[in-house]
PDB file of C-alpha atoms in Angstrom:
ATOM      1  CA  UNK A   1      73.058 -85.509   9.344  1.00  0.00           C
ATOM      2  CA  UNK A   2      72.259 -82.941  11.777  1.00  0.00           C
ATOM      3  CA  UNK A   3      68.812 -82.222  12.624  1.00  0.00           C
ATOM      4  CA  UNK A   4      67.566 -79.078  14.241  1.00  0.00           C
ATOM      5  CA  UNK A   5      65.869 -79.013  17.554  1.00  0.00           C
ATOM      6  CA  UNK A   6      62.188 -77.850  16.055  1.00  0.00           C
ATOM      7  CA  UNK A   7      62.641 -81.043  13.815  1.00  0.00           C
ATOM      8  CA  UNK A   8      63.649 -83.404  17.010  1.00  0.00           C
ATOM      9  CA  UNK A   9      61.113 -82.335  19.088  1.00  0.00           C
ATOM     10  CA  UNK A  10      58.499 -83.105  15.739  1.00  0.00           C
ATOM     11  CA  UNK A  11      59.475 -86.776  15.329  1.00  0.00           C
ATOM     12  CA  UNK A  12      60.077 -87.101  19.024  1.00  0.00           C
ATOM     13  CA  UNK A  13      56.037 -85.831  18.667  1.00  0.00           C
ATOM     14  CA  UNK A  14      54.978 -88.364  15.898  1.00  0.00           C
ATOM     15  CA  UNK A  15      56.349 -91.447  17.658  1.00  0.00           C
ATOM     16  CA  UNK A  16      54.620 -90.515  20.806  1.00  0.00           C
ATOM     17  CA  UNK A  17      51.832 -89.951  19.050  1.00  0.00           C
ATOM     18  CA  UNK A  18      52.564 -93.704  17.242  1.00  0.00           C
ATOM     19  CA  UNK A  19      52.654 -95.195  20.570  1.00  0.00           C
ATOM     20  CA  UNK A  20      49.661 -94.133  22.017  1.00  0.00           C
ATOM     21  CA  UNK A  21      47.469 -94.999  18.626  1.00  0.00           C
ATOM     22  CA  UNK A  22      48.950 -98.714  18.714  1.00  0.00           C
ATOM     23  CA  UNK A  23      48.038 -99.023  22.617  1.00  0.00           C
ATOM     24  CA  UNK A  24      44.605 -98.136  21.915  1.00  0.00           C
ATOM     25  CA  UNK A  25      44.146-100.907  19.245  1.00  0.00           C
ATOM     26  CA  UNK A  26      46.009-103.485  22.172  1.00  0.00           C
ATOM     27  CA  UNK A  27      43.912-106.481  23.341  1.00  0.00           C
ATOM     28  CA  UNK A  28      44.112-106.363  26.846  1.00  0.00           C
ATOM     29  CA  UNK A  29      42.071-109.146  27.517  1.00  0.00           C
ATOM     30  CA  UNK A  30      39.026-106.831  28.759  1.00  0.00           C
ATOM     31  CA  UNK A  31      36.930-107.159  26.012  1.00  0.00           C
ATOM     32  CA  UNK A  32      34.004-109.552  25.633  1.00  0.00           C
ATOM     33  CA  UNK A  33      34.941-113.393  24.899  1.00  0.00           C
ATOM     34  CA  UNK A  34      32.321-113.951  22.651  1.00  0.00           C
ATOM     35  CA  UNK A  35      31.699-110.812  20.944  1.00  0.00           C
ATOM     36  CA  UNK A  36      28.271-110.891  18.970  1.00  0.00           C
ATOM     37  CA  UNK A  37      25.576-109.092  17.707  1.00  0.00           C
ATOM     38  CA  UNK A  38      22.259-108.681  18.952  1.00  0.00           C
ATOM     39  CA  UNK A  39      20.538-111.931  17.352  1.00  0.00           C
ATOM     40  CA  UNK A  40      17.190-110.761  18.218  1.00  0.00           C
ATOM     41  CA  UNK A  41      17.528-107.434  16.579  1.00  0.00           C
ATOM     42  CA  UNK A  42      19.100-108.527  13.946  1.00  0.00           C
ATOM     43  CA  UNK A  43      16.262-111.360  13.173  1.00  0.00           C
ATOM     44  CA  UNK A  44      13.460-108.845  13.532  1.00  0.00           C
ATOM     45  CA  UNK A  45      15.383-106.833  10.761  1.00  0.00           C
ATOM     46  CA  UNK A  46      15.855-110.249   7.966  1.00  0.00           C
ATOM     47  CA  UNK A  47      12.231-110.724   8.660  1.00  0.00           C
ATOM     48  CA  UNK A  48      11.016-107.220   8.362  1.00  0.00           C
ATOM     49  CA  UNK A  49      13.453-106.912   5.369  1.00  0.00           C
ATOM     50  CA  UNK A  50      12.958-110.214   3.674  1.00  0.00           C
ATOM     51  CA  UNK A  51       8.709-109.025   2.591  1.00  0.00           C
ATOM     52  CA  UNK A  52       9.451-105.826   1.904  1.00  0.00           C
ATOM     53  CA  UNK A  53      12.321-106.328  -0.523  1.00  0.00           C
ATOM     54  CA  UNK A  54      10.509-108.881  -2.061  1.00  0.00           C
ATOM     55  CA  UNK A  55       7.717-106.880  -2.879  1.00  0.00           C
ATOM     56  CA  UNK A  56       9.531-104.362  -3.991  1.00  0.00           C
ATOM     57  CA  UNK A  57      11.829-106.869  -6.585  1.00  0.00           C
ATOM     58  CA  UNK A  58       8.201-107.897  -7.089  1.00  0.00           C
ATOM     59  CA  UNK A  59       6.850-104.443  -8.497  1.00  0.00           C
ATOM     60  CA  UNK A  60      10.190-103.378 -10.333  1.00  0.00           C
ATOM     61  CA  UNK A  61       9.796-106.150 -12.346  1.00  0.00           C
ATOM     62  CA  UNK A  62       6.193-105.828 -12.982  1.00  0.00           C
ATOM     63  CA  UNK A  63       7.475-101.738 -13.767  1.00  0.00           C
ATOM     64  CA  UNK A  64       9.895-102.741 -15.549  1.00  0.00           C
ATOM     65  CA  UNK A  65       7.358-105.282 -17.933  1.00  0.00           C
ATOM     66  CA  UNK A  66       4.998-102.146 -18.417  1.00  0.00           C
ATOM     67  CA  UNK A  67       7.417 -99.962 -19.890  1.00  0.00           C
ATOM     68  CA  UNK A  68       7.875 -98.826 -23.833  1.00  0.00           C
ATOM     69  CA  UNK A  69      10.294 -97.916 -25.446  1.00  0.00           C
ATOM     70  CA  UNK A  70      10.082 -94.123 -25.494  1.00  0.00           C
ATOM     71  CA  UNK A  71       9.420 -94.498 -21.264  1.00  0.00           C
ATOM     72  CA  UNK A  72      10.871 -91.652 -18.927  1.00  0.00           C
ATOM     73  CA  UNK A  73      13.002 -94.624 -17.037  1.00  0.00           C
ATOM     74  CA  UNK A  74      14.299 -96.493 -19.370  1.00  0.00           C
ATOM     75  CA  UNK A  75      13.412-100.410 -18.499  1.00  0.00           C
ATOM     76  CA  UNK A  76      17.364-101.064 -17.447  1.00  0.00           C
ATOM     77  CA  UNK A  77      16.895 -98.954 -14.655  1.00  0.00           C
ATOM     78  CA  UNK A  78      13.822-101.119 -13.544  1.00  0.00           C
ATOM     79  CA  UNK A  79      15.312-104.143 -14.159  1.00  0.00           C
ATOM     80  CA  UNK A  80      18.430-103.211 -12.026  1.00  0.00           C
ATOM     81  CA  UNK A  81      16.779-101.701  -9.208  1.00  0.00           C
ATOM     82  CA  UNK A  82      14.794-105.075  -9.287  1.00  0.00           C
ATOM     83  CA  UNK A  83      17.829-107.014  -9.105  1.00  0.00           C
ATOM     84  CA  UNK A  84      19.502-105.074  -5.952  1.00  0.00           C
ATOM     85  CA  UNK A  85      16.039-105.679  -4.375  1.00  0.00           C
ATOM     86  CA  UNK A  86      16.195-109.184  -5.186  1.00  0.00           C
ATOM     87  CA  UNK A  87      19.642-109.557  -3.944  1.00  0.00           C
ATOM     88  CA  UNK A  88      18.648-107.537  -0.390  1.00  0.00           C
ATOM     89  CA  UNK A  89      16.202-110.232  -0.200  1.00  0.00           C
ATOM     90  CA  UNK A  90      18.520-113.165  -0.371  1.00  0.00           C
ATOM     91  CA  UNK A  91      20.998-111.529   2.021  1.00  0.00           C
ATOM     92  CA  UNK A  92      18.133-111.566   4.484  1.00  0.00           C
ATOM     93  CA  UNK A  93      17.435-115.049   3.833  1.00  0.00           C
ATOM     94  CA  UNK A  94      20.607-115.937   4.368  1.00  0.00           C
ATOM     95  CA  UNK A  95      21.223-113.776   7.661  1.00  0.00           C
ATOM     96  CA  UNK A  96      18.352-116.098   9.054  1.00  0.00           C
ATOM     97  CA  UNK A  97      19.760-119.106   8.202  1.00  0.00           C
ATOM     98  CA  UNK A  98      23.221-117.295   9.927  1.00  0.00           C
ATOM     99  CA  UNK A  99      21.095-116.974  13.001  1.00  0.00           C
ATOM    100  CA  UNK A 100      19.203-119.592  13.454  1.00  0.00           C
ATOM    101  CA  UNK A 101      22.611-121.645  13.057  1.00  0.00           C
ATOM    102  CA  UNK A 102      24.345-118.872  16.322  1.00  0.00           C
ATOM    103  CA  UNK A 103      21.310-119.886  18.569  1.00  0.00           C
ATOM    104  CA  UNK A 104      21.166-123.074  17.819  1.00  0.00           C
ATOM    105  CA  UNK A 105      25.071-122.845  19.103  1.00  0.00           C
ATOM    106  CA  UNK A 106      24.419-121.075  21.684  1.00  0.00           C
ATOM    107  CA  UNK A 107      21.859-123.280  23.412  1.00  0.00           C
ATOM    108  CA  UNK A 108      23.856-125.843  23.381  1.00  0.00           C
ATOM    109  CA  UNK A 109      27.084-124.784  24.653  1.00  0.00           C
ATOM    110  CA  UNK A 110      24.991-122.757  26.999  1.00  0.00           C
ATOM    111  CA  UNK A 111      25.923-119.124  26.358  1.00  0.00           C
ATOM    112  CA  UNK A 112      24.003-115.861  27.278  1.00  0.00           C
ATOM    113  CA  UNK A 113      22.507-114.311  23.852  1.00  0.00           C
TER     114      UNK A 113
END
């Protein structure tokens, strides 16, 4: 099969353009040996998280208690924003616990944070 020159040039194009997008996703080596988050940031943001969800699974429930049956929001809506809040919360928890476990590596095998 006989291709023209236009179409040559095209895939000739595409795999260059292959290339280049698998040599940017190489590991070289150059990038950090330990690659983590910030701990500290990301414990200020459980424990800021961790209250405020809470109160706020706290309050959808209480919402979601108060409600008739004829209400605006009906009490599913409530009950399931209460849930996701609830949830948030025990994500937080357990990004603590997540890293109070990486510092507690960390000291001892002596890394930077």
């Amino acid at each position: 099969m006989v291709f023209s020159a236009r179409r040559q040039a095209g895939l000739r194009a595409a795999d260059r353009h292959a290339r280049q997008a698998a040599a940017r996703w190489r590991h070289d080596g150059s990038e950090a040996q330990w690659a983590r988050s910030d701990l500290r940031l990301r414990r200020v943001l459980s424990l800021w998280a961790i209250p405020v969800f809470a109160a706020g699974s706290a309050l959808l429930s209480y919402l979601a208690s108060q409600t008739t049956a004829g209400a605006a929001p009906p009490r599913t809506v409530y009950v399931v924003l209460a849930a996701i809040c609830f949830g948030l919360a025990v994500l937080a928890l357990i990004d603590l616990q997540v890293i109070k476990r990486r510092t507690r590596e960390e000291e001892r095998w002596h890394r930077p944070t």
